[in-house]
Short mmCIF file of C-alpha atoms in Angstrom, two decimals:
data_model
loop_
_atom_site.label_atom_id
_atom_site.label_comp_id
_atom_site.label_asym_id
_atom_site.label_seq_id
_atom_site.Cartn_x
_atom_site.Cartn_y
_atom_site.Cartn_z
CA MET A 896 100.23 157.22 172.07
CA PHE A 897 97.74 154.64 170.98
CA LYS A 898 95.26 157.34 170.10
CA ARG A 899 97.83 159.01 167.88
CA LEU A 900 98.68 155.71 166.19
CA PHE A 901 95.05 154.99 165.25
CA ARG A 902 94.55 158.55 164.01
CA ASP A 903 97.77 158.51 161.94
CA ARG A 904 97.01 157.97 158.17
CA SER A 905 100.56 158.17 156.84
CA GLY A 906 101.99 154.89 155.27
CA ASN A 907 98.49 153.44 154.70
CA PHE A 908 99.15 152.60 151.06
CA GLY A 909 102.19 150.53 151.84
CA MET A 910 100.38 148.51 154.44
CA MET A 911 97.41 147.83 152.20
CA THR A 912 99.69 146.85 149.36
CA ALA A 913 101.52 144.41 151.59
CA ILE A 914 98.25 142.91 152.76
CA LEU A 915 96.81 142.58 149.23
CA LEU A 916 100.00 141.30 147.61
CA VAL A 917 99.57 137.76 148.93
CA PRO A 918 96.16 137.03 147.30
CA VAL A 919 97.15 138.83 144.11
CA ILE A 920 100.29 136.73 143.70
CA GLY A 921 98.36 133.59 144.68
CA THR A 922 95.61 134.28 142.15
CA ALA A 923 98.10 134.99 139.35
CA GLY A 924 100.01 131.88 140.26
CA LEU A 925 96.82 129.85 140.27
CA ALA A 926 96.07 130.99 136.70
CA ILE A 927 99.52 129.88 135.62
CA ASP A 928 99.15 126.55 137.44
CA ILE A 929 95.72 125.92 135.88
CA SER A 930 97.18 126.65 132.47
CA ASN A 931 99.90 124.06 133.14
CA ALA A 932 97.28 121.61 134.35
CA LEU A 933 95.28 122.06 131.16
CA MET A 934 98.38 121.32 129.09
CA VAL A 935 98.96 118.14 131.09
CA ARG A 936 95.32 117.13 130.65
CA SER A 937 95.60 117.72 126.91
CA THR A 938 98.64 115.44 126.78
CA LEU A 939 96.94 112.70 128.77
CA GLN A 940 93.69 113.04 126.81
CA ALA A 941 95.57 112.58 123.55
CA ALA A 942 97.23 109.49 125.01
CA ALA A 943 93.84 108.13 126.16
CA ASP A 944 92.32 108.80 122.73
CA ALA A 945 95.16 106.95 121.04
CA ALA A 946 94.83 104.03 123.47
CA ALA A 947 91.07 103.69 122.96
CA ILE A 948 91.40 103.81 119.18
CA ALA A 949 94.27 101.33 119.19
CA ALA A 950 92.26 98.91 121.31
CA VAL A 951 89.60 98.53 118.61
CA ALA A 952 91.59 99.28 115.45
CA GLU A 953 90.69 97.02 112.53
CA THR A 954 93.99 95.14 112.61
CA SER A 955 94.41 95.14 116.39
CA ALA A 956 94.86 92.12 118.62
CA GLY A 957 91.56 93.00 120.24
CA VAL A 958 89.60 92.77 117.00
CA MET A 959 91.32 89.50 116.17
CA GLN A 960 90.36 88.18 119.61
CA ALA A 961 86.77 89.37 119.13
CA MET A 962 86.52 87.59 115.80
CA ARG A 963 87.54 84.35 117.47
CA LEU A 964 85.01 84.61 120.28
CA ASN A 965 81.77 82.68 120.04
CA SER A 966 80.03 84.99 122.51
CA ASP A 967 80.17 88.49 123.97
CA GLY A 968 82.66 89.46 126.66
CA GLN A 969 85.70 91.41 127.76
CA LEU A 970 88.69 91.54 125.41
CA THR A 971 91.84 91.10 127.48
CA ASP A 972 94.18 91.40 124.49
CA ALA A 973 92.70 94.79 123.62
CA ILE A 974 92.98 95.99 127.21
CA GLU A 975 96.68 95.15 127.39
CA ASP A 976 97.30 96.86 124.05
CA ALA A 977 95.48 100.00 125.21
CA LYS A 978 97.57 100.24 128.38
CA LYS A 979 100.80 99.97 126.44
CA VAL A 980 99.73 102.62 123.94
CA PHE A 981 98.65 104.99 126.70
CA MET A 982 101.92 104.68 128.59
CA GLY A 983 103.84 105.19 125.37
CA HIS A 984 101.98 108.41 124.55
CA ALA A 985 101.64 109.87 128.05
CA ASN A 986 105.21 111.23 128.23
CA MET A 987 105.55 110.68 131.99
CA SER A 988 107.49 113.45 133.74
CA GLU A 989 107.93 115.19 137.10
CA ASP A 990 105.46 117.88 135.98
CA TYR A 991 102.55 115.68 137.01
CA GLN A 992 101.74 112.47 138.82
CA LEU A 993 99.43 109.89 137.23
CA LYS A 994 97.20 108.75 140.05
CA ASP A 995 95.05 106.22 138.26
CA PHE A 996 93.89 104.99 134.83
CA ASP A 997 91.52 102.28 133.72
CA VAL A 998 90.50 100.71 130.43
CA ASP A 999 87.70 98.35 129.52
CA VAL A 1000 87.12 96.81 126.09
CA VAL A 1001 83.99 94.75 125.57
CA LYS A 1002 82.45 92.90 122.65
CA ALA A 1003 78.66 93.10 122.48
CA GLY A 1004 77.19 91.60 119.32
CA THR A 1005 79.11 93.01 116.39
CA GLN A 1006 80.25 96.08 118.33
CA LEU A 1007 83.52 96.52 120.19
CA LYS A 1008 83.65 99.41 122.64
CA ALA A 1009 86.74 100.72 124.41
CA VAL A 1010 86.43 103.12 127.36
CA PHE A 1011 89.60 104.68 128.82
CA THR A 1012 89.63 106.90 131.94
CA PHE A 1013 92.46 108.63 133.79
CA ASN A 1014 93.20 111.13 136.54
CA ALA A 1015 96.41 112.86 137.55
CA THR A 1016 97.64 115.63 139.80
CA VAL A 1017 99.73 118.57 138.67
CA PRO A 1018 101.87 120.29 141.38
CA THR A 1019 101.29 124.03 141.77
CA THR A 1020 103.89 126.75 142.18
CA LEU A 1021 102.71 130.21 143.28
CA ALA A 1022 99.23 128.87 144.12
CA ARG A 1023 100.79 127.16 147.11
CA ILE A 1024 100.58 130.54 148.82
CA LEU A 1025 96.82 130.00 148.92
CA GLY A 1026 97.24 126.47 150.22
CA GLN A 1027 96.62 124.82 146.81
CA ALA A 1028 99.38 122.17 146.57
CA ASP A 1029 98.18 120.60 143.30
CA VAL A 1030 95.47 120.58 140.65
CA THR A 1031 93.60 117.39 139.69
CA VAL A 1032 92.93 116.65 136.02
CA ALA A 1033 90.81 113.80 134.63
CA GLY A 1034 89.51 112.60 131.31
CA LYS A 1035 87.71 109.90 129.39
CA ALA A 1036 88.03 108.48 125.88
CA GLU A 1037 85.68 106.13 124.03
CA ALA A 1038 86.05 104.32 120.72
CA VAL A 1039 83.70 101.94 118.94
CA PHE A 1040 84.40 99.43 116.18
CA GLN A 1041 81.81 97.47 114.20
CA THR A 1042 83.11 94.00 113.45
CA ASP A 1043 82.38 92.29 110.18
CA THR A 1044 79.67 89.68 109.92
CA PHE A 1045 80.31 85.97 110.34
CA ARG A 1046 78.80 83.89 107.55
CA ASP A 1047 78.39 80.25 106.61
CA PHE A 1048 78.18 79.68 102.86
CA TYR A 1049 76.57 76.57 101.47
CA LEU A 1050 77.37 76.27 97.77
CA LEU A 1051 74.85 74.19 95.82
CA LEU A 1052 76.24 73.54 92.37
CA ASP A 1053 74.13 72.08 89.60
CA ASN A 1054 76.24 69.34 88.00
CA THR A 1055 73.38 67.50 86.29
CA PRO A 1056 73.69 66.42 82.64
CA SER A 1057 72.43 69.75 81.27
CA MET A 1058 75.56 71.36 82.75
CA GLY A 1059 77.52 69.25 80.26
CA VAL A 1060 76.64 71.70 77.52
CA GLY A 1061 79.50 73.64 75.93
CA ALA A 1062 80.53 76.60 78.05
CA THR A 1063 80.51 79.08 75.15
CA PRO A 1064 78.84 79.28 71.72
CA THR A 1065 82.18 78.23 70.22
CA ASP A 1066 82.26 75.12 72.42
CA VAL A 1067 78.65 74.34 71.49
CA ASP A 1068 79.39 74.68 67.78
CA LYS A 1069 82.42 72.40 68.08
CA MET A 1070 80.38 69.67 69.78
CA VAL A 1071 77.57 69.96 67.23
CA ALA A 1072 80.05 69.73 64.35
CA ASN A 1073 81.73 66.61 65.75
CA THR A 1074 78.71 64.52 66.79
CA GLY A 1075 76.54 62.53 64.43
CA ASP A 1076 73.33 63.65 66.11
CA LYS A 1077 74.56 67.26 66.41
CA CYS A 1078 74.47 67.06 70.20
CA ALA A 1079 75.82 69.99 72.22
CA PHE A 1080 75.83 68.01 75.47
CA ALA A 1081 78.89 66.13 76.67
CA CYS A 1082 77.02 63.24 78.27
CA HIS A 1083 79.17 61.48 80.87
CA ILE A 1084 78.47 57.76 80.57
CA VAL A 1085 79.70 55.43 83.32
CA LYS A 1086 78.13 51.96 83.57
CA ASN A 1087 78.82 49.65 86.49
CA GLY A 1088 81.78 51.79 87.43
CA VAL A 1089 83.34 51.56 83.96
CA GLU A 1090 83.98 54.78 82.05
CA ASP A 1091 82.75 54.84 78.45
CA MET A 1092 85.74 56.31 76.67
CA ASN A 1093 83.61 56.93 73.57
CA SER A 1094 81.05 59.06 75.41
CA TYR A 1095 80.58 62.67 74.36
CA TYR A 1096 82.10 63.67 77.71
CA ASN A 1097 85.43 62.18 76.69
CA LEU A 1098 84.98 63.43 73.14
CA ALA A 1099 84.73 66.95 74.53
CA LYS A 1100 88.02 66.41 76.35
CA ARG A 1101 89.72 65.19 73.19
CA LEU A 1102 88.38 68.17 71.25
CA GLY A 1103 89.47 70.61 73.93
CA VAL A 1104 85.87 71.68 74.50
CA THR A 1105 85.13 73.28 77.87
CA ILE A 1106 81.77 72.35 79.36
CA ARG A 1107 79.77 74.43 81.77
CA ILE A 1108 80.42 72.36 84.90
CA ASP A 1109 84.18 72.57 84.36
CA VAL A 1110 84.00 76.35 84.44
CA VAL A 1111 81.79 76.28 87.54
CA ALA A 1112 84.29 74.01 89.32
CA GLN A 1113 87.19 76.30 88.45
CA ALA A 1114 85.22 79.37 89.50
CA THR A 1115 84.26 77.78 92.83
CA ALA A 1116 87.89 76.96 93.56
CA ALA A 1117 88.94 80.51 92.66
CA LEU A 1118 86.22 81.92 94.92
CA MET A 1119 88.11 80.59 97.93
CA ASP A 1120 90.98 83.00 97.19
CA THR A 1121 88.54 85.91 97.23
CA ALA A 1122 87.04 84.71 100.51
CA LYS A 1123 90.46 84.33 102.12
CA SER A 1124 91.56 87.81 101.08
CA SER A 1125 88.28 89.36 102.27
CA ARG A 1126 88.01 87.86 105.75
CA LYS A 1127 89.24 89.61 108.89
CA SER A 1128 89.86 86.38 110.79
CA SER A 1129 90.37 82.77 109.79
CA ASN A 1130 86.93 81.75 111.05
CA GLN A 1131 84.86 84.62 109.67
CA TYR A 1132 83.70 82.69 106.60
CA ARG A 1133 83.02 78.98 106.48
CA MET A 1134 82.23 77.13 103.27
CA ALA A 1135 80.48 73.90 102.36
CA VAL A 1136 80.09 72.61 98.80
CA TYR A 1137 77.44 70.25 97.48
CA THR A 1138 76.38 69.01 94.05
CA PHE A 1139 73.27 67.16 92.88
CA GLY A 1140 75.07 63.82 92.95
CA GLU A 1141 77.89 61.81 91.48
CA LYS A 1142 75.75 59.54 89.31
CA ALA A 1143 72.20 59.44 87.98
CA GLU A 1144 71.51 56.16 89.75
CA ASP A 1145 71.84 57.94 93.11
CA THR A 1146 70.66 61.53 92.71
CA LYS A 1147 71.05 62.86 96.21
CA LEU A 1148 73.14 65.72 97.53
CA LEU A 1149 76.81 64.91 97.21
CA GLU A 1150 79.01 66.48 99.86
CA VAL A 1151 82.10 67.75 98.09
CA SER A 1152 83.31 69.54 101.21
CA SER A 1153 81.69 69.76 104.63
CA LEU A 1154 81.34 73.12 106.36
CA THR A 1155 84.80 74.38 107.34
CA ASP A 1156 86.89 77.51 107.65
CA ASN A 1157 89.79 75.66 106.00
CA LEU A 1158 89.25 77.30 102.63
CA ASP A 1159 92.40 75.78 101.15
CA GLN A 1160 90.85 72.37 101.69
CA VAL A 1161 87.58 73.49 100.11
CA GLN A 1162 89.47 74.89 97.14
CA THR A 1163 91.27 71.60 96.47
CA LYS A 1164 88.07 69.58 96.62
CA ALA A 1165 85.98 72.02 94.59
CA SER A 1166 88.45 72.01 91.72
CA LYS A 1167 87.71 68.30 91.20
CA ILE A 1168 83.93 68.64 90.78
CA GLY A 1169 82.72 66.76 87.72
CA LEU A 1170 79.60 66.23 85.67
CA MET A 1171 77.04 63.76 87.00
CA SER A 1172 77.37 60.47 85.16
CA ILE A 1173 74.58 58.41 83.56
CA PRO A 1174 74.70 54.67 82.79
CA TYR A 1175 73.29 55.17 79.29
CA GLN A 1176 71.54 57.75 77.13
CA GLY A 1177 67.99 58.43 78.29
CA TYR A 1178 68.42 56.78 81.69
CA ASP A 1179 65.41 57.38 83.97
CA ASN A 1180 63.89 59.52 81.23
CA ASP A 1181 66.64 62.12 81.94
CA GLN A 1182 65.02 63.15 85.24
CA GLN A 1183 68.16 64.09 87.18
CA THR A 1184 67.56 67.78 87.93
CA ASN A 1185 65.26 67.85 90.94
CA PHE A 1186 65.58 71.38 92.32
CA ASP A 1187 62.75 70.91 94.83
CA ARG A 1188 64.48 67.98 96.52
CA ALA A 1189 67.97 69.51 96.40
CA LEU A 1190 66.85 72.81 97.94
CA LYS A 1191 64.86 71.05 100.65
CA ASN A 1192 67.73 68.71 101.52
CA ILE A 1193 70.36 71.43 101.73
CA GLY A 1194 68.00 73.50 103.88
CA ASP A 1195 67.87 70.57 106.29
CA LEU A 1196 71.67 70.71 106.55
CA MET A 1197 72.15 74.42 107.13
CA GLY A 1198 70.94 74.71 110.70
CA THR A 1199 69.53 77.79 112.40
CA ALA A 1200 70.15 81.13 110.73
CA GLY A 1201 71.98 83.57 113.00
CA THR A 1202 72.58 87.31 113.01
CA GLY A 1203 76.26 87.04 112.08
CA SER A 1204 77.34 88.69 115.33
CA SER A 1205 79.83 85.95 116.21
CA ALA A 1206 81.36 82.71 114.99
CA GLY A 1207 78.78 80.88 117.10
CA ASN A 1208 75.89 82.81 115.55
CA PRO A 1209 76.68 83.08 111.83
CA GLU A 1210 74.44 84.15 109.00
CA LYS A 1211 73.49 81.31 106.67
CA ILE A 1212 73.91 81.90 102.94
CA LEU A 1213 72.85 79.50 100.19
CA PHE A 1214 74.97 80.16 97.10
CA PHE A 1215 73.08 78.46 94.26
CA VAL A 1216 74.65 78.05 90.80
CA SER A 1217 72.58 76.57 87.98
CA ASP A 1218 71.21 76.95 84.46
CA GLY A 1219 67.74 77.14 85.99
CA VAL A 1220 65.93 74.29 84.19
CA ALA A 1221 64.41 71.54 86.31
CA ASP A 1222 63.93 68.04 84.92
CA ALA A 1223 62.34 65.61 87.40
CA TYR A 1224 59.39 63.32 87.97
CA LYS A 1225 56.62 65.68 89.04
CA PRO A 1226 53.33 64.50 87.59
CA SER A 1227 50.90 66.63 89.61
CA SER A 1228 52.53 69.99 90.41
CA CYS A 1229 54.57 70.76 87.30
CA THR A 1230 53.99 74.25 85.89
CA LYS A 1231 54.52 73.03 82.31
CA ALA A 1232 53.33 70.13 80.20
CA THR A 1233 54.62 66.71 81.25
CA THR A 1234 55.32 63.42 79.51
CA ASN A 1235 54.57 60.41 81.69
CA GLY A 1236 55.19 62.55 84.75
CA ARG A 1237 58.47 64.02 83.48
CA CYS A 1238 58.47 67.72 84.33
CA GLN A 1239 60.70 70.15 82.47
CA GLU A 1240 60.17 73.69 83.76
CA PRO A 1241 61.94 76.80 85.01
CA ILE A 1242 62.81 76.47 88.68
CA ASP A 1243 59.78 76.32 90.97
CA THR A 1244 60.48 78.94 93.66
CA THR A 1245 58.36 77.29 96.37
CA GLN A 1246 61.36 75.79 98.16
CA CYS A 1247 63.28 79.05 97.76
CA GLU A 1248 60.58 80.83 99.72
CA VAL A 1249 60.65 78.14 102.41
CA LEU A 1250 64.38 78.71 102.89
CA LYS A 1251 64.07 82.49 102.94
CA ASN A 1252 61.29 82.26 105.51
CA LYS A 1253 63.70 80.32 107.73
CA GLY A 1254 66.04 83.31 107.69
CA TYR A 1255 68.47 82.08 105.06
CA ARG A 1256 69.70 84.41 102.36
CA ILE A 1257 69.87 82.94 98.86
CA ALA A 1258 72.43 84.14 96.34
CA VAL A 1259 71.69 82.92 92.83
CA LEU A 1260 74.17 82.78 89.99
CA TYR A 1261 72.25 81.95 86.84
CA THR A 1262 74.47 80.50 84.13
CA THR A 1263 72.43 81.44 81.07
CA TYR A 1264 70.77 78.46 79.43
CA LEU A 1265 72.13 78.51 75.90
CA PRO A 1266 69.69 78.21 73.00
CA LEU A 1267 70.31 75.04 70.98
CA PRO A 1268 68.72 75.74 67.59
CA THR A 1269 69.83 72.40 66.09
CA ASN A 1270 68.39 70.32 68.93
CA ASP A 1271 64.78 69.12 68.44
CA TRP A 1272 64.34 68.33 72.14
CA TYR A 1273 65.34 71.89 73.06
CA LYS A 1274 63.04 73.42 70.44
CA LYS A 1275 60.01 71.48 71.66
CA TRP A 1276 60.44 71.51 75.43
CA ILE A 1277 62.75 74.33 76.54
CA ARG A 1278 62.48 77.12 73.99
CA PRO A 1279 58.79 77.81 74.81
CA PHE A 1280 59.69 78.91 78.35
CA GLN A 1281 63.29 80.09 77.81
CA SER A 1282 62.41 83.71 78.64
CA GLU A 1283 60.95 82.65 82.01
CA ILE A 1284 64.14 80.99 83.27
CA PRO A 1285 66.01 84.13 84.42
CA THR A 1286 62.82 85.61 85.91
CA ARG A 1287 62.26 82.52 88.05
CA MET A 1288 65.91 82.33 89.09
CA GLN A 1289 65.82 85.96 90.19
CA ALA A 1290 62.62 85.29 92.14
CA CYS A 1291 64.44 82.49 93.99
CA ALA A 1292 67.18 84.87 95.11
CA SER A 1293 67.08 87.21 98.10
CA PRO A 1294 66.74 90.89 97.12
CA GLY A 1295 69.88 92.14 95.43
CA LEU A 1296 71.60 88.74 95.41
CA TYR A 1297 70.98 87.66 91.82
CA PHE A 1298 73.54 87.59 89.05
CA GLU A 1299 73.27 86.28 85.50
CA VAL A 1300 76.39 85.38 83.61
CA SER A 1301 76.25 84.86 79.87
CA PRO A 1302 78.62 82.56 77.92
CA SER A 1303 80.71 85.55 76.88
CA GLN A 1304 81.33 86.53 80.51
CA GLY A 1305 83.59 84.89 83.06
CA ILE A 1306 81.78 82.70 85.58
CA ALA A 1307 84.67 83.13 88.02
CA ASP A 1308 84.35 86.92 87.84
CA ALA A 1309 80.59 86.64 88.31
CA MET A 1310 80.92 84.39 91.36
CA ASN A 1311 83.44 86.76 92.92
CA ALA A 1312 81.23 89.76 92.22
CA LEU A 1313 78.22 88.07 93.81
CA PHE A 1314 80.25 87.00 96.84
CA LEU A 1315 81.58 90.53 97.38
CA LYS A 1316 78.06 91.88 97.06
CA ILE A 1317 76.93 89.49 99.81
CA ILE A 1318 79.64 90.46 102.27
CA THR A 1319 79.23 94.19 101.73
CA SER A 1320 75.43 94.33 101.78
CA PRO A 1321 73.66 95.65 104.90
CA ARG A 1322 72.73 93.13 107.59
CA LEU A 1323 69.85 93.20 110.03
CA SER A 1324 71.16 93.02 113.58
CA SER A 1325 67.96 91.50 114.94
#
């Protein structure tokens, strides 16, 4: 009987079909299950991508936290945000089980990097026949954000008597027409603390004449609005404001506002900047514009130049506003002719180079020195080197950070334009 059974070939097809049906169904089921798993992975990957991007988005809590940090490190606010975004996008269901996910967001220099990983299991259906109970899916998402640079601005504003000239040709003409000596300068005379109400400074006020320093003060105050609207965090930009002094008897740097990120405070103080006073006409042979000393002294205040990667390592910017003509006692090193040691010359760029070599960037706003054709002093001493003034001022500036504003232009617009150029220009990271 057994011999007949082994020799019998009838019904072979049915038996083979039955035997093969299990792996065929299992394999087909596995293909379906893998397809489902890929759909789940796609859903989770999209959620991870969204979470990583959200963690370092420009307006995210993580970026705000990074801008407040003085050093590198993990950003806990960004990590919590990323987890919430992931869970909101993952569409949790019974079709899969999330086994694990992890997110890390770290600030390193000016770079924020978010890394999100996940893994989940997707239950199988027909593939269970082959002993495959589930399929594991995993993924990873990365996002990088470059933070903006932190910068300290030191504004050095020339408020010496030459900045008392009329702000526009019309203002100059009005002063010339209303002064016996045809003087275009609104000299601010204060003697022993008593204001001379008959000085040309007060005459200019009565005539409604705007002088150059008034426009600079208004422009400096307005600049704070631009800085506030441009910053990504309240401590990204700090400002300090200095002038050449309150009075000619004490020509040293005058601190209008110390370095602070309270730009509203800086704005209030800057709006009150005035022209340096003199006790009488010709005091100290008019030697109140000592650029060499002012630049050296403000360089001593600025501290170490940083890379801008954090609030604790800011770039240092000197924002220098002047008409570019020095007038100081300099008997031996003056580049022009002197009278009893009085040196009238375009700015000597020696101190500018010293500051740049220390890593500071210098932004120069040159307020064009107006020709004064009716003034004999101007014709003898300034006109011979008038064409050199803008060239020297540009040489003082760091590459690309020079701006000249003529009387017909707005100084406020020019200061804003130069500031925006500074904050959008490329920065060396090391």
